Coordinates of C-alpha atoms and ligand atoms in Angstrom, one line a residue:
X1 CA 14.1 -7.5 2.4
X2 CA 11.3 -10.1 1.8
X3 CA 7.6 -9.5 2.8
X4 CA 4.4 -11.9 2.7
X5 CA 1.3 -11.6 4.3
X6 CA -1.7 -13.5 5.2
X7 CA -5.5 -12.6 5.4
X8 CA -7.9 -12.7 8.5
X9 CA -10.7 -15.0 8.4
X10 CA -14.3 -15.4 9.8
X11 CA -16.1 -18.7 10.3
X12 CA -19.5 -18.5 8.6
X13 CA -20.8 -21.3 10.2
X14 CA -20.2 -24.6 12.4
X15 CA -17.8 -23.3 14.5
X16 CA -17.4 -26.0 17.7
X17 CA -19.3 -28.9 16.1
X18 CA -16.2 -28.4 14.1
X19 CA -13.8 -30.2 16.5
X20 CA -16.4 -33.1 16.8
X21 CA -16.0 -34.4 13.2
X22 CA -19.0 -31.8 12.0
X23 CA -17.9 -29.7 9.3
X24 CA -17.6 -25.9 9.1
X25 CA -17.5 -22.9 6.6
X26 CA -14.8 -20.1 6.8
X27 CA -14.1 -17.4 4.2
X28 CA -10.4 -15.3 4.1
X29 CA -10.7 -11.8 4.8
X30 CA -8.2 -10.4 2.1
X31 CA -8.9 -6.7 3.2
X32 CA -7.4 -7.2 7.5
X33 CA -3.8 -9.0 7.0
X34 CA -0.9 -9.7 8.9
X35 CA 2.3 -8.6 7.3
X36 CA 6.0 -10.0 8.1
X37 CA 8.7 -8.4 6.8
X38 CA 12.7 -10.4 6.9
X39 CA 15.9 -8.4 6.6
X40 CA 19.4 -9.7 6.8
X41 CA 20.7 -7.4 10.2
X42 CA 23.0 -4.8 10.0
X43 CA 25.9 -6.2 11.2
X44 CA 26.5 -3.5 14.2
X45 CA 23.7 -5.3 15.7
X46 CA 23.7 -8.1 18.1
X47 CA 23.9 -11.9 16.8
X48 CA 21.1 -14.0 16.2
X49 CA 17.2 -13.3 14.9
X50 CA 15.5 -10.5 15.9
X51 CA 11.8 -10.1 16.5
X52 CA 10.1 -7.4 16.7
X53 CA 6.2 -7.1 17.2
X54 CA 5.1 -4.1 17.7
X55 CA 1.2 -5.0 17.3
X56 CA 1.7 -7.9 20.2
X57 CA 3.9 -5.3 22.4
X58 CA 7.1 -8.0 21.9
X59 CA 10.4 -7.3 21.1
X60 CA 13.0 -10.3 21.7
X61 CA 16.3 -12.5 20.5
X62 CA 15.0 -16.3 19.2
X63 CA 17.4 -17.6 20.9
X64 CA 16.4 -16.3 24.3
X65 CA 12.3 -16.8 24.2
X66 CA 10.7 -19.4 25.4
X67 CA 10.1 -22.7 23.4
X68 CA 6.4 -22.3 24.4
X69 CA 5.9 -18.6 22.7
X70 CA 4.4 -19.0 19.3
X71 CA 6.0 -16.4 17.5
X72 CA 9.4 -18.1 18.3
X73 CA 7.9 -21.9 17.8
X74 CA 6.6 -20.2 14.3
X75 CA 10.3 -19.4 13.1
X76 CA 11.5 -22.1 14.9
X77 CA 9.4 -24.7 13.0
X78 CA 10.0 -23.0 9.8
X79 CA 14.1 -22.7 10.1
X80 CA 13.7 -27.0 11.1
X81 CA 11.4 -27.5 7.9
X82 CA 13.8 -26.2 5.7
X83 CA 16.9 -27.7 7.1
X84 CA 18.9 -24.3 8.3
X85 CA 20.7 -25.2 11.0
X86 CA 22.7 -22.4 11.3
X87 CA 20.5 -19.3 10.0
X88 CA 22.4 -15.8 9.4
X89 CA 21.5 -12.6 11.8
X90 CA 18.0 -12.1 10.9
X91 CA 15.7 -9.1 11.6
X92 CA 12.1 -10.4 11.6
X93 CA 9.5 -7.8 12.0
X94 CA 5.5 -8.9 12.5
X95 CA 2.8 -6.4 12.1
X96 CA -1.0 -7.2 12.0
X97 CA -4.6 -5.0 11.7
X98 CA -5.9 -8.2 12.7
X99 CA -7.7 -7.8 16.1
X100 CA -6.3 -10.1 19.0
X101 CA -8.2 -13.1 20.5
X102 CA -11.2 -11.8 18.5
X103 CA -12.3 -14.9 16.2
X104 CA -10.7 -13.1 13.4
X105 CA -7.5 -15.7 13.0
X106 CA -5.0 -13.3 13.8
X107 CA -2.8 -16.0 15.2
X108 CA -3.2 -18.2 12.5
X109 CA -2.2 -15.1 9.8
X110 CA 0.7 -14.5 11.9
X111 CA 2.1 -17.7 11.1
X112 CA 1.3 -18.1 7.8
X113 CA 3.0 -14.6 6.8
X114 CA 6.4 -16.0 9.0
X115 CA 6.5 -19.0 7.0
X116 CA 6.0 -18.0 3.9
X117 CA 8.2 -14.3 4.6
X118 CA 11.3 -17.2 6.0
X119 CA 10.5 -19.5 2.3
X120 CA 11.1 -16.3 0.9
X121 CA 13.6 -15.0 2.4
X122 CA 15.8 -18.7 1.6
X123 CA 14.7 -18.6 -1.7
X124 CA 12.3 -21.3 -1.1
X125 CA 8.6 -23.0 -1.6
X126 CA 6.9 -24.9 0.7
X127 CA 3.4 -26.4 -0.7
X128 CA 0.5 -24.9 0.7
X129 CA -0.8 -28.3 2.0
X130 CA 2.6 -28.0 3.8
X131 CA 2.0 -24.5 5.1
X132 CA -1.1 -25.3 6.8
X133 CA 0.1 -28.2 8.3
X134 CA 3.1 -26.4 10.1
X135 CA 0.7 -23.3 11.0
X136 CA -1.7 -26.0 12.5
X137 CA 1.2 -27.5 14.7
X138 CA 1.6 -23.4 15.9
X139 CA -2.0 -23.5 16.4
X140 CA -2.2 -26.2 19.0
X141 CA -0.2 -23.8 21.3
X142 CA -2.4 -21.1 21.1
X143 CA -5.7 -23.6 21.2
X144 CA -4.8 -27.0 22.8
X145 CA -6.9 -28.8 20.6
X146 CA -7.7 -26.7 17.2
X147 CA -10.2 -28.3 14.5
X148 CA -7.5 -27.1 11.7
X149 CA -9.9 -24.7 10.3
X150 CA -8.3 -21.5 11.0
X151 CA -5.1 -22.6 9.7
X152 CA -6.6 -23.8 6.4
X153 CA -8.7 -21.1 5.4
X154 CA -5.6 -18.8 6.5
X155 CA -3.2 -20.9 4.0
X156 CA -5.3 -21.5 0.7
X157 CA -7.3 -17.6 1.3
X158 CA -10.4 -19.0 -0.4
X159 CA -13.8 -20.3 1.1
X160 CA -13.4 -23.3 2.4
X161 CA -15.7 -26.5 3.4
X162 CA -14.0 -27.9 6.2
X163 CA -14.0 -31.5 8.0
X164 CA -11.2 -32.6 10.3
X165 CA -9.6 -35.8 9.1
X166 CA -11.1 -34.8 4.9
X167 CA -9.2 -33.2 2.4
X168 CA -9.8 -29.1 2.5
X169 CA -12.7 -28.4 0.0
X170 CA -12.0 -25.1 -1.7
X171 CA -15.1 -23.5 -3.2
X172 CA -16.3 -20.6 -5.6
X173 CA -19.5 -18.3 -3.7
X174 CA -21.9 -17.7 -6.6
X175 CA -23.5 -14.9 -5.3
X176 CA -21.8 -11.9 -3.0
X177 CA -22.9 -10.7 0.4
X178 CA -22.5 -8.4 3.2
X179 CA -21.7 -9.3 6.6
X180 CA -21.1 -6.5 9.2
X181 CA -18.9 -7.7 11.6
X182 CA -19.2 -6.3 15.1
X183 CA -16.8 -6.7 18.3
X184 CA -18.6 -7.2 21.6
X185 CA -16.1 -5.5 24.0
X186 CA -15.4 -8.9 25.6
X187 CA -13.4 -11.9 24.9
X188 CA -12.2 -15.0 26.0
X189 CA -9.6 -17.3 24.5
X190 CA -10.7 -20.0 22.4
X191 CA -9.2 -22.7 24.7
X192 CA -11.3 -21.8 27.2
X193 CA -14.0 -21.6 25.6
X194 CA -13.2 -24.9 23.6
X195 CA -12.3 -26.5 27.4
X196 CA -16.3 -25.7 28.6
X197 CA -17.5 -27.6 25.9
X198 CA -15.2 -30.7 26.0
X199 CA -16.3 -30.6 29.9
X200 CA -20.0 -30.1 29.0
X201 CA -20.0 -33.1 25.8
X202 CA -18.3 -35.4 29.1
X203 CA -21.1 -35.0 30.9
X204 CA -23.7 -35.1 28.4
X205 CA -22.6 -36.7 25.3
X206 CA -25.7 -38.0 23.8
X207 CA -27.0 -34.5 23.9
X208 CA -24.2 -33.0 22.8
X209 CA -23.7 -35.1 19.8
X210 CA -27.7 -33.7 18.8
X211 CA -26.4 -30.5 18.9
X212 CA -23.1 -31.0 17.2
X213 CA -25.6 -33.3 14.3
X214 CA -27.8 -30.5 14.0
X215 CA -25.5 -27.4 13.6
X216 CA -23.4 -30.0 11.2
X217 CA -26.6 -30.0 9.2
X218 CA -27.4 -26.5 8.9
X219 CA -23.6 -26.4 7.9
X220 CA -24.6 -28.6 4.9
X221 CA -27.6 -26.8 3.7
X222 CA -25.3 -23.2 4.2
X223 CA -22.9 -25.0 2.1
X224 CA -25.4 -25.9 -0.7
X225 CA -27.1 -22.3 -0.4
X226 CA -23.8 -20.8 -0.8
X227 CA -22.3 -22.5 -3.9
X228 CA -26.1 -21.9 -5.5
X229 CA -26.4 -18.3 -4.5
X230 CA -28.8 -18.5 -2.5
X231 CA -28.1 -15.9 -0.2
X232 CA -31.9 -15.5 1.1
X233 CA -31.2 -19.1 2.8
X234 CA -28.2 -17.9 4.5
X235 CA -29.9 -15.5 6.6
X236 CA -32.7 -18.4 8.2
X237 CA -29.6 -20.8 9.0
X238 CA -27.4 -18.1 10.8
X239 CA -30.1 -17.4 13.0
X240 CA -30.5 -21.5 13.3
X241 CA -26.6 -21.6 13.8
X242 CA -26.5 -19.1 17.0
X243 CA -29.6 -20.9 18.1
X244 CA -27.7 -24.1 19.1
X245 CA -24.4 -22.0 19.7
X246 CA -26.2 -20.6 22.7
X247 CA -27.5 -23.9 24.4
X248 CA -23.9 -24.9 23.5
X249 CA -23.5 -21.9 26.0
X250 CA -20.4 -20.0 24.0
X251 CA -22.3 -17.0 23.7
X252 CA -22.4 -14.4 26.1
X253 CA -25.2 -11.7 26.9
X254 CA -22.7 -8.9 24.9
X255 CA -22.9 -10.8 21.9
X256 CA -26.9 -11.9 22.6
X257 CA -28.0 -8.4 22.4
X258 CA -26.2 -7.0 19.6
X259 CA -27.7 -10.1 17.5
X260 CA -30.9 -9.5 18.7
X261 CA -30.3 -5.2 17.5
X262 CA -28.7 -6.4 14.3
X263 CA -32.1 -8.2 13.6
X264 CA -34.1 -5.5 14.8
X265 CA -32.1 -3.4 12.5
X266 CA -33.2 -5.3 9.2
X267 CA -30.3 -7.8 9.4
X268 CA -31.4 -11.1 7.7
X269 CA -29.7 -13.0 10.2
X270 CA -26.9 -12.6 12.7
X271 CA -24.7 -14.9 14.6
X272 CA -21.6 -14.8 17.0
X273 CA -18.5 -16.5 14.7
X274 CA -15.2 -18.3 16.4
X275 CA -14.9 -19.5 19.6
X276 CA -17.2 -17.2 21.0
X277 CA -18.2 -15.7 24.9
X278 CA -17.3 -12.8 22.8
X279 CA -15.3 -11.6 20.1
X280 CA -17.3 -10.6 17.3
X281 CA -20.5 -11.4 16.4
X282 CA -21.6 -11.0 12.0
X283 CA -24.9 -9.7 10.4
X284 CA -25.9 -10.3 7.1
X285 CA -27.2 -7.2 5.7
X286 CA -28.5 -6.1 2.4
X287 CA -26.9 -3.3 1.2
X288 CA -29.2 -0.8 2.1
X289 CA -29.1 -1.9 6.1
X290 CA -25.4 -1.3 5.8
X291 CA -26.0 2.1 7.8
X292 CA -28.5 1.2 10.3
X293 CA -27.1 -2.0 11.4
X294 CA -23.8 -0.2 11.9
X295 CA -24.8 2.6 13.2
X296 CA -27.2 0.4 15.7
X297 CA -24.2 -1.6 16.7
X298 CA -22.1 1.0 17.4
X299 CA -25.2 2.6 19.7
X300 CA -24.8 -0.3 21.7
X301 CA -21.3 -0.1 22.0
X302 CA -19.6 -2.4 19.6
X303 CA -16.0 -1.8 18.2
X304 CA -14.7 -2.1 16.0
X305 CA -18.0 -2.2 14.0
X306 CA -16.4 -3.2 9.4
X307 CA -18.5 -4.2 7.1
X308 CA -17.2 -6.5 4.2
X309 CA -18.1 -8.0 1.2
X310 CA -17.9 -12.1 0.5
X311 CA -17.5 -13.2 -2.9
Ligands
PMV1 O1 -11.9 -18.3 17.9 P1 -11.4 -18.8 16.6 O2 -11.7 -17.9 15.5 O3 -10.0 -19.2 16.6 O4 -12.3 -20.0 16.2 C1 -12.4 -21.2 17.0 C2 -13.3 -22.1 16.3 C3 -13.6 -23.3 17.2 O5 -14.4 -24.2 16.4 C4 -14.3 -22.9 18.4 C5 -12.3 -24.1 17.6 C6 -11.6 -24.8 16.4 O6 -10.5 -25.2 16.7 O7 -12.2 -25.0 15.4

């Protein structure tokens, strides 16, 4: 039996001016991973591959699922890269504790754990610059048009810098910090979301474009903050950040008031992260808000409510 897995992610900052050309900041999630887990099959069992995904309530033969289901495009993709033709009977089984259609890259952590489980399984490597590039090709089903962000941050699991069309810019965070991270009982998938704003930049585009320039801006001076350890500067710009999310008009009134509570709770600053129009939303906290911030989040009726530690 061969196992990988792959980490969740969150993106700090510039999510949506992202697939304009602005850049964006995510950070893995080490602790919430999706696992996937190859075994040869017993041979009593029926021909083919096997996949079984309990998390995503599917259970189903390769051969019989759709070319349009990601899971299956995953393996698929994989089995092509590496030239097997004619794989073996294959048991393939995906579990996550990433939350679904949250902003928390389960889909992306998925794929990365079934390529790299399959290179394992074959005895082989694939670079990681490879990985990500096949996990972005899975991506465009779930998303239509992704940025590639998810996918990369998923693939190297470091902090990344991230510009569509640039090389990936890995970086070190000088300083730690908190983040609670709170889910706002609603969510809508990213394509949809993603879909509202291509329709909204089409009608508008010279206003758009400010918006994306200026969220692309505070992206830059998060960035510099963030390598410096300046983590009294990070609060300021994700309160700046959700500012222009909401006349983007991704946020939703869910994720409105529990960043207004966070604040009132002693966060330094709170913002929704991902696609948005819910999902979660993340609060920078010091360590001795932890409590009240989570405990005030859960008050209004946010769950999960985690808290986590970026270094
Ligand atoms: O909802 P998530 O976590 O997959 O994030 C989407 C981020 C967007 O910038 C809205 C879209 C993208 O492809 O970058």
């Amino acid at each position: 039996m061969t196992q990988a897995s792959a980490p969740g992610k969150i993106i700090l900052f510039g999510e949506h001016a992202v697939v304009y050309g602005r850049p964006a900041i995510a950070v893995p999630l080490p602790s919430i991973r999706a696992t996937v887990e190859v075994d040869a099959s017993p041979p009593t069992e029926q021909d083919g591959i096997l996949v079984q995904a309990p998390a995503l309530s599917k259970t189903f033969m390769l051969e019989e699922i759709s070319p349009q289901d990601p899971l299956g495009f995953a393996i698929r993709l994989t089995l092509e890269t590496l030239q097997i033709t004619r794989p073996p009977n294959l048991r393939i089984k995906i579990e996550s504790e990433i939350p679904i259609s949250a902003g928390l890259g389960s889909g992306a952590a998925v794929t990365v754990a079934i390529i790299r489980s399959l290179c394992r399984h074959f005895g082989r490597t694939l670079s990681d610059e490879k990985i990500s590039e096949l996990a972005y090709e899975v991506e465009r089903l779930y998303h239509g048009t992704p940025s590639g962000v998810d996918n990369s941050v998923v693939t190297f699991e470091k902090p990344i810098y991230f510009r569509r069309g640039h090389p990936v810019e890995r970086f070190s965070i000088a300083e730690r910090f908190t983040l609670v991270l709170a889910h706002s009982g609603e969510s809508t998938p990213t394509a949809e979301v993603v879909h509202s704003v291509r329709d909204a930049w089409q009608a508008n585009r010279a206003d758009y474009e400010r918006k994306f320039d200026a969220i692309g801006r505070i992206v830059d001076l998060a960035y510099g903050a963030l390598k410096r350890g300046d983590v009294a500067l990070l609060g300021p710009l994700m309160d700046q950040n959700q500012m222009h999310l909401e006349a983007l008009g991704v946020s939703c009134h869910a994720l409105d008031t529990l960043i207004k509570r966070a604040r009132a709770a002693g966060a330094a600053g709170a913002k929704l992260s991902g696609g948005g129009r819910g999902g979660f939303m993340l609060a920078l906290v010091g360590d001795d808000q932890i409590e009240d911030v989570t405990a005030t989040l859960q008050a209004e009726g946010a769950s999960p409510v985690l808290h986590t530690t970026i270094r």
